[in-house]
mmCIF file of C-alpha atoms and ligand atoms in Angstrom:
data_model
loop_
_atom_site.group_PDB
_atom_site.id
_atom_site.type_symbol
_atom_site.label_atom_id
_atom_site.label_comp_id
_atom_site.label_asym_id
_atom_site.label_seq_id
_atom_site.Cartn_x
_atom_site.Cartn_y
_atom_site.Cartn_z
ATOM 1 C CA MET I 1 -1.113 -32.422 32.930
ATOM 2 C CA SER I 2 2.001 -30.502 32.021
ATOM 3 C CA ASN I 3 5.578 -30.757 33.211
ATOM 4 C CA MET I 4 5.269 -27.405 34.942
ATOM 5 C CA SER I 5 6.686 -27.311 38.464
ATOM 6 C CA PRO I 6 4.155 -26.040 41.016
ATOM 7 C CA ASP I 7 5.978 -22.801 41.780
ATOM 8 C CA VAL I 8 5.898 -21.503 38.198
ATOM 9 C CA ILE I 9 2.419 -20.092 38.828
ATOM 10 C CA THR I 10 1.484 -18.746 42.249
ATOM 11 C CA GLN I 11 -1.528 -16.702 43.240
ATOM 12 C CA PRO I 12 -0.570 -13.970 45.720
ATOM 13 C CA ALA I 13 -4.049 -12.409 45.641
ATOM 14 C CA GLU I 14 -7.399 -13.383 44.191
ATOM 15 C CA GLY I 15 -7.390 -13.217 40.401
ATOM 16 C CA ILE I 16 -3.695 -12.364 40.239
ATOM 17 C CA PHE I 17 -1.262 -14.966 38.960
ATOM 18 C CA ARG I 18 2.466 -14.504 39.440
ATOM 19 C CA ILE I 19 4.530 -16.286 36.780
ATOM 20 C CA ALA I 20 8.213 -17.193 37.251
ATOM 21 C CA ILE I 21 9.894 -16.778 33.867
ATOM 22 C CA PRO I 22 13.510 -18.011 33.822
ATOM 23 C CA VAL I 23 16.050 -15.392 32.688
ATOM 24 C CA PRO I 24 19.813 -15.929 32.112
ATOM 25 C CA LEU I 25 20.737 -13.325 34.734
ATOM 26 C CA PRO I 26 21.954 -13.583 38.348
ATOM 27 C CA LEU I 27 18.385 -12.753 39.459
ATOM 28 C CA LYS I 28 17.245 -16.022 37.792
ATOM 29 C CA TYR I 29 13.562 -15.055 37.315
ATOM 30 C CA LEU I 30 11.438 -12.304 35.950
ATOM 31 C CA TYR I 31 8.020 -12.331 37.576
ATOM 32 C CA SER I 32 5.204 -11.574 35.194
ATOM 33 C CA TYR I 33 1.669 -10.990 36.391
ATOM 34 C CA VAL I 34 -1.517 -12.214 34.782
ATOM 35 C CA ILE I 35 -4.409 -10.164 36.133
ATOM 36 C CA SER I 36 -7.875 -11.501 35.479
ATOM 37 C CA MET I 37 -10.779 -9.112 35.161
ATOM 38 C CA ASP I 38 -14.252 -9.730 33.703
ATOM 39 C CA SER I 39 -13.087 -12.943 31.969
ATOM 40 C CA GLN I 40 -10.283 -11.023 30.255
ATOM 41 C CA TYR I 41 -6.608 -11.003 31.135
ATOM 42 C CA LEU I 42 -4.056 -8.237 31.420
ATOM 43 C CA ILE I 43 -0.447 -9.422 31.290
ATOM 44 C CA LEU I 44 2.359 -7.383 32.850
ATOM 45 C CA ASP I 45 5.981 -7.953 31.673
ATOM 46 C CA LEU I 46 7.318 -10.850 29.624
ATOM 47 C CA GLY I 47 10.947 -11.998 30.028
ATOM 48 C CA MET I 48 13.868 -12.393 27.620
ATOM 49 C CA ASP I 49 13.449 -14.207 24.338
ATOM 50 C CA THR I 50 15.021 -17.574 25.169
ATOM 51 C CA PRO I 51 13.720 -21.095 24.396
ATOM 52 C CA GLU I 52 13.139 -21.738 28.149
ATOM 53 C CA ALA I 53 11.076 -18.575 28.564
ATOM 54 C CA ARG I 54 8.995 -19.312 25.444
ATOM 55 C CA GLN I 55 8.317 -22.839 26.689
ATOM 56 C CA THR I 56 7.292 -21.529 30.109
ATOM 57 C CA TRP I 57 4.806 -19.115 28.531
ATOM 58 C CA MET I 58 3.370 -21.848 26.315
ATOM 59 C CA ASN I 59 2.800 -24.093 29.346
ATOM 60 C CA VAL I 60 1.340 -21.231 31.362
ATOM 61 C CA SER I 61 -0.924 -20.168 28.502
ATOM 62 C CA LYS I 62 -2.343 -23.673 28.236
ATOM 63 C CA HIS I 63 -2.780 -23.935 31.991
ATOM 64 C CA LEU I 64 -4.536 -20.576 32.453
ATOM 65 C CA GLY I 65 -6.329 -20.525 29.106
ATOM 66 C CA LEU I 66 -4.532 -17.464 27.785
ATOM 67 C CA ALA I 67 -5.686 -17.463 24.197
ATOM 68 C CA PRO I 68 -6.293 -14.831 21.523
ATOM 69 C CA GLY I 69 -9.473 -13.001 22.509
ATOM 70 C CA ARG I 70 -8.922 -13.674 26.234
ATOM 71 C CA VAL I 71 -5.841 -11.459 26.594
ATOM 72 C CA SER I 72 -6.975 -7.870 26.249
ATOM 73 C CA SER I 73 -3.589 -6.160 26.635
ATOM 74 C CA VAL I 74 0.050 -6.735 27.451
ATOM 75 C CA PHE I 75 1.728 -3.991 29.489
ATOM 76 C CA ILE I 76 5.509 -3.705 29.733
ATOM 77 C CA THR I 77 6.908 -1.806 32.713
ATOM 78 C CA HIS I 78 10.140 -0.574 31.089
ATOM 79 C CA PHE I 79 12.590 -1.068 28.255
ATOM 80 C CA HIS I 80 15.043 -3.471 29.927
ATOM 81 C CA PRO I 81 15.538 -6.736 28.023
ATOM 82 C CA ASP I 82 14.230 -9.012 30.787
ATOM 83 C CA HIS I 83 10.881 -7.183 30.624
ATOM 84 C CA VAL I 84 10.425 -6.454 26.918
ATOM 85 C CA GLY I 85 12.449 -9.236 25.228
ATOM 86 C CA LEU I 86 9.492 -11.475 24.355
ATOM 87 C CA ALA I 87 7.386 -8.654 22.883
ATOM 88 C CA GLN I 88 7.138 -10.111 19.409
ATOM 89 C CA PHE I 89 6.488 -13.614 20.722
ATOM 90 C CA ALA I 90 3.677 -12.307 22.964
ATOM 91 C CA ALA I 91 2.073 -10.350 20.143
ATOM 92 C CA ASP I 92 2.034 -13.532 18.023
ATOM 93 C CA LEU I 93 0.957 -15.914 20.800
ATOM 94 C CA TRP I 94 -1.974 -13.902 22.155
ATOM 95 C CA ASP I 95 -2.731 -11.574 19.241
ATOM 96 C CA ALA I 96 -3.018 -8.755 21.779
ATOM 97 C CA PRO I 97 -1.846 -5.127 21.736
ATOM 98 C CA LEU I 98 1.318 -4.264 23.670
ATOM 99 C CA PHE I 99 1.621 -1.008 25.610
ATOM 100 C CA MET I 100 4.307 1.057 27.354
ATOM 101 C CA TRP I 101 4.744 4.732 28.182
ATOM 102 C CA GLY I 102 5.547 6.538 24.918
ATOM 103 C CA GLN I 103 9.009 7.840 25.837
ATOM 104 C CA GLU I 104 9.985 4.352 26.960
ATOM 105 C CA ILE I 105 8.953 2.997 23.541
ATOM 106 C CA ASP I 106 11.313 5.467 21.829
ATOM 107 C CA THR I 107 14.129 4.132 24.020
ATOM 108 C CA VAL I 108 13.269 0.508 23.315
ATOM 109 C CA TYR I 109 13.310 0.892 19.517
ATOM 110 C CA GLN I 110 16.499 2.993 19.701
ATOM 111 C CA ILE I 111 18.439 0.586 21.887
ATOM 112 C CA PHE I 112 17.273 -2.671 20.332
ATOM 113 C CA GLY I 113 16.874 -1.360 16.804
ATOM 114 C CA ASN I 114 19.503 -1.593 14.112
ATOM 115 C CA SER I 115 21.774 1.177 15.284
ATOM 116 C CA SER I 116 24.286 0.504 18.026
ATOM 117 C CA ARG I 117 25.528 3.151 20.412
ATOM 118 C CA ASN I 118 29.185 3.365 21.311
ATOM 119 C CA LEU I 119 29.598 3.703 25.075
ATOM 120 C CA VAL I 120 33.418 3.395 25.048
ATOM 121 C CA PRO I 121 34.204 7.162 24.982
ATOM 122 C CA PHE I 122 31.747 7.815 27.813
ATOM 123 C CA LEU I 123 33.184 5.028 29.984
ATOM 124 C CA GLU I 124 36.801 5.992 29.254
ATOM 125 C CA PHE I 125 36.042 9.623 30.098
ATOM 126 C CA HIS I 126 34.932 8.365 33.511
ATOM 127 C CA GLY I 127 38.165 6.440 34.024
ATOM 128 C CA MET I 128 37.337 2.924 32.878
ATOM 129 C CA PRO I 129 40.313 1.143 31.245
ATOM 130 C CA HIS I 130 39.929 0.694 27.492
ATOM 131 C CA ASP I 131 39.622 -3.112 27.472
ATOM 132 C CA LEU I 132 36.937 -3.170 30.149
ATOM 133 C CA ALA I 133 35.058 -0.320 28.459
ATOM 134 C CA THR I 134 35.123 -2.249 25.189
ATOM 135 C CA TYR I 135 33.777 -5.349 26.934
ATOM 136 C CA VAL I 136 30.985 -3.415 28.625
ATOM 137 C CA ASP I 137 30.088 -1.833 25.287
ATOM 138 C CA GLN I 138 29.891 -5.283 23.669
ATOM 139 C CA GLU I 139 27.266 -6.371 26.209
ATOM 140 C CA GLN I 140 24.674 -4.647 24.071
ATOM 141 C CA PHE I 141 25.022 -7.396 21.491
ATOM 142 C CA PHE I 142 24.081 -10.072 24.030
ATOM 143 C CA THR I 143 21.171 -7.916 25.111
ATOM 144 C CA LYS I 144 20.018 -7.474 21.540
ATOM 145 C CA SER I 145 20.067 -11.234 21.004
ATOM 146 C CA VAL I 146 17.337 -11.782 23.645
ATOM 147 C CA VAL I 147 15.007 -8.997 22.501
ATOM 148 C CA ARG I 148 12.604 -9.277 19.582
ATOM 149 C CA LEU I 149 10.252 -6.397 19.013
ATOM 150 C CA PRO I 150 7.094 -6.492 16.937
ATOM 151 C CA ALA I 151 7.402 -4.382 13.800
ATOM 152 C CA GLN I 152 3.718 -4.186 12.794
ATOM 153 C CA PRO I 153 1.862 -3.169 14.778
ATOM 154 C CA PRO I 154 4.587 -1.769 17.030
ATOM 155 C CA ILE I 155 4.297 -1.362 20.795
ATOM 156 C CA GLN I 156 1.707 1.356 21.448
ATOM 157 C CA PRO I 157 1.944 4.351 23.781
ATOM 158 C CA LEU I 158 -0.283 4.459 26.827
ATOM 159 C CA ASP I 159 -2.442 7.503 27.285
ATOM 160 C CA PRO I 160 -1.463 9.239 30.566
ATOM 161 C CA LEU I 161 -5.157 9.644 31.398
ATOM 162 C CA THR I 162 -5.893 5.940 30.964
ATOM 163 C CA THR I 163 -7.005 3.698 33.734
ATOM 164 C CA TRP I 164 -7.478 0.013 33.133
ATOM 165 C CA GLY I 165 -10.549 -1.049 35.049
ATOM 166 C CA PRO I 166 -9.746 -0.288 38.684
ATOM 167 C CA LEU I 167 -5.997 0.039 38.016
ATOM 168 C CA GLN I 168 -4.143 3.346 37.979
ATOM 169 C CA LEU I 169 -1.157 3.597 35.654
ATOM 170 C CA LEU I 170 1.827 5.406 37.209
ATOM 171 C CA ASP I 171 4.799 6.853 35.323
ATOM 172 C CA GLN I 172 7.799 6.636 37.662
ATOM 173 C CA PRO I 173 11.408 7.715 36.965
ATOM 174 C CA GLY I 174 14.769 6.611 38.371
ATOM 175 C CA HIS I 175 15.379 3.006 37.323
ATOM 176 C CA THR I 176 14.481 4.059 33.793
ATOM 177 C CA ASP I 177 13.050 7.434 32.841
ATOM 178 C CA HIS I 178 9.436 6.243 32.501
ATOM 179 C CA GLN I 179 8.674 3.015 34.291
ATOM 180 C CA LEU I 180 5.056 1.854 34.368
ATOM 181 C CA LEU I 181 3.758 0.825 37.782
ATOM 182 C CA LEU I 182 0.193 -0.391 38.312
ATOM 183 C CA TYR I 183 -1.679 0.677 41.414
ATOM 184 C CA TRP I 184 -4.969 -0.837 42.537
ATOM 185 C CA PRO I 185 -6.271 1.564 45.205
ATOM 186 C CA GLU I 186 -9.330 -0.445 46.381
ATOM 187 C CA ARG I 187 -7.189 -3.509 47.063
ATOM 188 C CA GLU I 188 -4.093 -1.539 48.101
ATOM 189 C CA LEU I 189 -1.879 -3.481 45.703
ATOM 190 C CA LEU I 190 1.141 -2.008 43.937
ATOM 191 C CA PHE I 191 2.887 -3.722 41.013
ATOM 192 C CA THR I 192 6.339 -2.296 41.651
ATOM 193 C CA GLY I 193 8.238 -3.435 38.525
ATOM 194 C CA ASP I 194 11.936 -2.903 39.247
ATOM 195 C CA GLN I 195 11.273 0.330 41.169
ATOM 196 C CA ILE I 196 11.071 -1.396 44.561
ATOM 197 C CA LEU I 197 12.547 -4.855 45.169
ATOM 198 C CA ALA I 198 12.515 -6.872 48.385
ATOM 199 C CA ARG I 199 16.222 -7.534 48.855
ATOM 200 C CA ILE I 200 18.461 -5.789 46.337
ATOM 201 C CA THR I 201 18.386 -2.057 45.786
ATOM 202 C CA PRO I 202 17.234 -1.329 42.241
ATOM 203 C CA ASN I 203 19.903 -0.157 39.861
ATOM 204 C CA ILE I 204 19.925 3.633 39.442
ATOM 205 C CA SER I 205 22.371 4.517 36.684
ATOM 206 C CA LEU I 206 23.571 7.542 34.780
ATOM 207 C CA TRP I 207 23.945 7.080 31.008
ATOM 208 C CA PRO I 208 24.360 9.538 28.139
ATOM 209 C CA ASN I 209 21.165 11.105 26.768
ATOM 210 C CA THR I 210 18.893 10.077 29.621
ATOM 211 C CA ASP I 211 17.769 11.764 32.855
ATOM 212 C CA PRO I 212 20.859 13.750 33.990
ATOM 213 C CA ASP I 213 19.947 13.327 37.682
ATOM 214 C CA PRO I 214 18.307 9.888 37.927
ATOM 215 C CA LEU I 215 18.970 9.455 41.644
ATOM 216 C CA ALA I 216 17.086 12.666 42.509
ATOM 217 C CA SER I 217 14.191 11.533 40.296
ATOM 218 C CA TYR I 218 14.211 8.125 41.937
ATOM 219 C CA LEU I 219 14.179 9.485 45.493
ATOM 220 C CA GLN I 220 11.318 11.775 44.565
ATOM 221 C CA SER I 221 9.404 8.796 43.146
ATOM 222 C CA LEU I 222 10.046 6.793 46.326
ATOM 223 C CA ARG I 223 8.679 9.609 48.468
ATOM 224 C CA TYR I 224 5.537 9.684 46.324
ATOM 225 C CA LEU I 225 5.083 5.896 46.478
ATOM 226 C CA HIS I 226 5.718 5.915 50.228
ATOM 227 C CA GLN I 227 2.485 7.782 50.920
ATOM 228 C CA LEU I 228 0.242 5.447 48.862
ATOM 229 C CA PRO I 229 -1.805 3.008 50.938
ATOM 230 C CA VAL I 230 -0.239 -0.350 49.957
ATOM 231 C CA LYS I 231 -0.775 -3.721 51.618
ATOM 232 C CA MET I 232 1.340 -5.758 49.208
ATOM 233 C CA GLY I 233 4.068 -4.966 46.684
ATOM 234 C CA LEU I 234 4.245 -7.234 43.632
ATOM 235 C CA PRO I 235 7.722 -6.791 42.109
ATOM 236 C CA ALA I 236 9.229 -8.036 38.826
ATOM 237 C CA HIS I 237 12.083 -9.810 40.632
ATOM 238 C CA GLU I 238 12.575 -11.497 43.991
ATOM 239 C CA ALA I 239 10.010 -12.060 46.732
ATOM 240 C CA ILE I 240 6.713 -10.284 47.275
ATOM 241 C CA ILE I 241 7.075 -7.186 49.467
ATOM 242 C CA PRO I 242 4.771 -7.270 52.518
ATOM 243 C CA ASP I 243 5.768 -3.837 53.839
ATOM 244 C CA VAL I 244 6.280 -1.459 50.914
ATOM 245 C CA PRO I 245 6.656 1.785 52.938
ATOM 246 C CA GLY I 246 9.176 0.065 55.233
ATOM 247 C CA ARG I 247 11.160 -1.214 52.265
ATOM 248 C CA ILE I 248 11.140 2.257 50.682
ATOM 249 C CA THR I 249 12.592 3.703 53.886
ATOM 250 C CA GLU I 250 15.397 1.110 53.806
ATOM 251 C CA ILE I 251 16.240 1.939 50.183
ATOM 252 C CA ILE I 252 16.365 5.674 50.935
ATOM 253 C CA HIS I 253 18.739 4.969 53.852
ATOM 254 C CA HIS I 254 20.928 2.848 51.605
ATOM 255 C CA HIS I 255 21.345 5.785 49.211
ATOM 256 C CA ASP I 256 22.040 8.214 52.073
ATOM 257 C CA ASP I 257 24.741 5.881 53.416
ATOM 258 C CA ARG I 258 26.313 5.470 50.013
ATOM 259 C CA ALA I 259 26.347 9.228 49.412
ATOM 260 C CA GLN I 260 28.089 9.745 52.747
ATOM 261 C CA ARG I 261 30.655 7.044 51.980
ATOM 262 C CA ILE I 262 31.446 8.680 48.649
ATOM 263 C CA LEU I 263 31.907 12.084 50.288
ATOM 264 C CA ASP I 264 34.346 10.498 52.757
ATOM 265 C CA LEU I 265 36.260 8.719 49.981
ATOM 266 C CA ILE I 266 37.010 11.551 47.592
ATOM 267 C CA ASN I 267 38.958 14.199 49.431
ATOM 268 C CA GLU I 268 41.322 13.916 46.454
ATOM 269 C CA PRO I 269 40.159 14.046 42.808
ATOM 270 C CA HIS I 270 38.852 10.671 41.567
ATOM 271 C CA THR I 271 37.333 9.418 38.351
ATOM 272 C CA ALA I 272 33.994 7.634 38.724
ATOM 273 C CA PHE I 273 35.785 4.365 37.987
ATOM 274 C CA GLU I 274 38.227 4.967 40.848
ATOM 275 C CA VAL I 275 35.364 5.745 43.207
ATOM 276 C CA ALA I 276 33.617 2.528 42.144
ATOM 277 C CA GLN I 277 36.824 0.565 42.807
ATOM 278 C CA LYS I 278 36.816 1.872 46.370
ATOM 279 C CA LEU I 279 33.097 1.310 46.913
ATOM 280 C CA PHE I 280 32.920 -2.209 45.497
ATOM 281 C CA THR I 281 35.749 -4.055 47.196
ATOM 282 C CA ARG I 282 34.466 -7.562 46.422
ATOM 283 C CA PRO I 283 35.585 -8.915 43.033
ATOM 284 C CA LEU I 284 33.196 -7.862 40.278
ATOM 285 C CA THR I 285 32.619 -9.562 36.962
ATOM 286 C CA GLN I 286 33.039 -7.477 33.831
ATOM 287 C CA PHE I 287 29.253 -7.496 33.551
ATOM 288 C CA GLN I 288 28.936 -6.052 37.066
ATOM 289 C CA TRP I 289 31.451 -3.272 36.344
ATOM 290 C CA ARG I 290 28.950 -1.762 33.964
ATOM 291 C CA PHE I 291 26.521 -1.150 36.811
ATOM 292 C CA ALA I 292 29.192 -0.336 39.396
ATOM 293 C CA VAL I 293 30.381 2.624 37.329
ATOM 294 C CA SER I 294 27.008 3.851 36.105
ATOM 295 C CA GLU I 295 25.522 3.682 39.629
ATOM 296 C CA THR I 296 28.519 5.495 41.107
ATOM 297 C CA LEU I 297 28.101 8.173 38.451
ATOM 298 C CA ALA I 298 24.447 8.631 39.387
ATOM 299 C CA HIS I 299 25.564 9.293 42.959
ATOM 300 C CA LEU I 300 28.422 11.613 41.984
ATOM 301 C CA GLU I 301 26.186 13.698 39.735
ATOM 302 C CA TYR I 302 23.538 13.853 42.468
ATOM 303 C CA LEU I 303 26.161 15.196 44.896
ATOM 304 C CA ARG I 304 27.616 17.598 42.332
ATOM 305 C CA ARG I 305 24.203 19.082 41.588
ATOM 306 C CA ARG I 306 23.764 19.698 45.303
ATOM 307 C CA GLN I 307 27.166 21.452 45.503
ATOM 308 C CA LEU I 308 28.687 18.801 47.751
ATOM 309 C CA VAL I 309 31.171 17.598 45.138
ATOM 310 C CA THR I 310 33.126 19.453 42.451
ATOM 311 C CA PHE I 311 33.839 18.237 38.947
ATOM 312 C CA ARG I 312 36.632 19.134 36.572
ATOM 313 C CA GLU I 313 37.940 17.751 33.308
ATOM 314 C CA THR I 314 41.672 17.122 32.889
ATOM 315 C CA ASN I 315 43.272 15.328 29.915
ATOM 316 C CA HIS I 316 39.903 14.146 28.610
ATOM 317 C CA LYS I 317 38.924 12.563 31.899
ATOM 318 C CA GLY I 318 36.373 13.668 34.482
ATOM 319 C CA PHE I 319 37.374 14.026 38.145
ATOM 320 C CA TYR I 320 35.118 14.437 41.158
ATOM 321 C CA GLN I 321 36.180 15.706 44.565
ATOM 322 C CA THR I 322 34.354 16.453 47.795
ATOM 323 C CA LEU I 323 33.971 20.181 48.313
ATOM 324 C CA ARG I 324 35.701 20.877 51.620
ATOM 325 C CA ASP I 325 35.139 23.861 53.846
ATOM 326 C CA ASP I 326 38.778 24.937 53.603
ATOM 327 C CA LEU I 327 38.614 24.971 49.790
ATOM 328 C CA ALA I 328 35.545 27.154 49.613
ATOM 329 C CA GLU I 329 36.304 30.782 48.770
ATOM 330 C CA SER I 330 35.055 32.896 51.611
ATOM 331 C CA PRO I 331 36.514 35.899 53.434
ATOM 332 C CA GLU I 332 35.382 34.422 56.745
ATOM 333 C CA GLY I 333 37.564 31.396 55.960
ATOM 334 C CA GLY I 334 35.073 28.652 55.189
ATOM 335 C CA THR I 335 31.466 28.010 54.431
ATOM 336 C CA ALA I 336 29.215 25.497 56.033
ATOM 337 C CA LEU I 337 27.939 22.958 53.537
ATOM 338 C CA GLY I 338 24.643 22.472 55.356
HETATM 339 ZN ZN1 LIG C 401 15.011 -3.121 34.962
#
């Protein structure tokens, strides 16, 4: 019927279609979900605006009968380009309203709107060499090229008290400040977005003008999600997660290990870039340096806020150092860090 390969659409649970949308990223696919309910469809996440992704959606729409009037809403988990990029295309194709959490909408129109933000001073302050910082800053122009947002009507804010049929809408911080996760209590299904992934640990990054302690927010979110009854996790990338609580425990351990490694590494003052160089010993692409530094910063700020690491500014650069017992001011000659 169409030239669609059989694994583009899979059906992990009754009435739930998982769609593999190709994205030009190392992760290769964004998984969207088409959830059927009372002969209407809810669509979750979209992909980047590329010709391949548009073609995939056109084939899938024909195959599943996603037409104007059949698609009641499109939900987007968070502002990242691989989730929101096709927003305008989706609005045109299905003539359906698009929704996100309100604060996430502000971010999306800021980042992909006309203004550009200059990240170079921030990255240089944290020790990144000028040329690399300039490259990382330029990435935003690639990102902008794969995102097209509807102007009228724009993406609409979800009401925090909304449920959608049997689905609960969760607002979870850490990966971004307000990621939308869908929870279906009766069926014990959790659409995990990028909050929980099967193999890689989701990126938790510190950037200017966002959550100043994203790792703490993320760990708190994981502890909340851990106690939900969940039989299957349906993520936006990689494989389906059969054991969500078990996977959450692994991710928490990963962050504990990394925090301990950082504490061991910085007995001398280090910029965040220098810490990242020691943590990530395999060669990184310029693209990966962006995340290496912003993730390291999330950890360093987490440790600083818990008084395990000190911070000082010297010559317009920020330096972090593990707070050692013998440096702590105390008449008894040292304080336990607990
Ligand atoms: Zn993401």
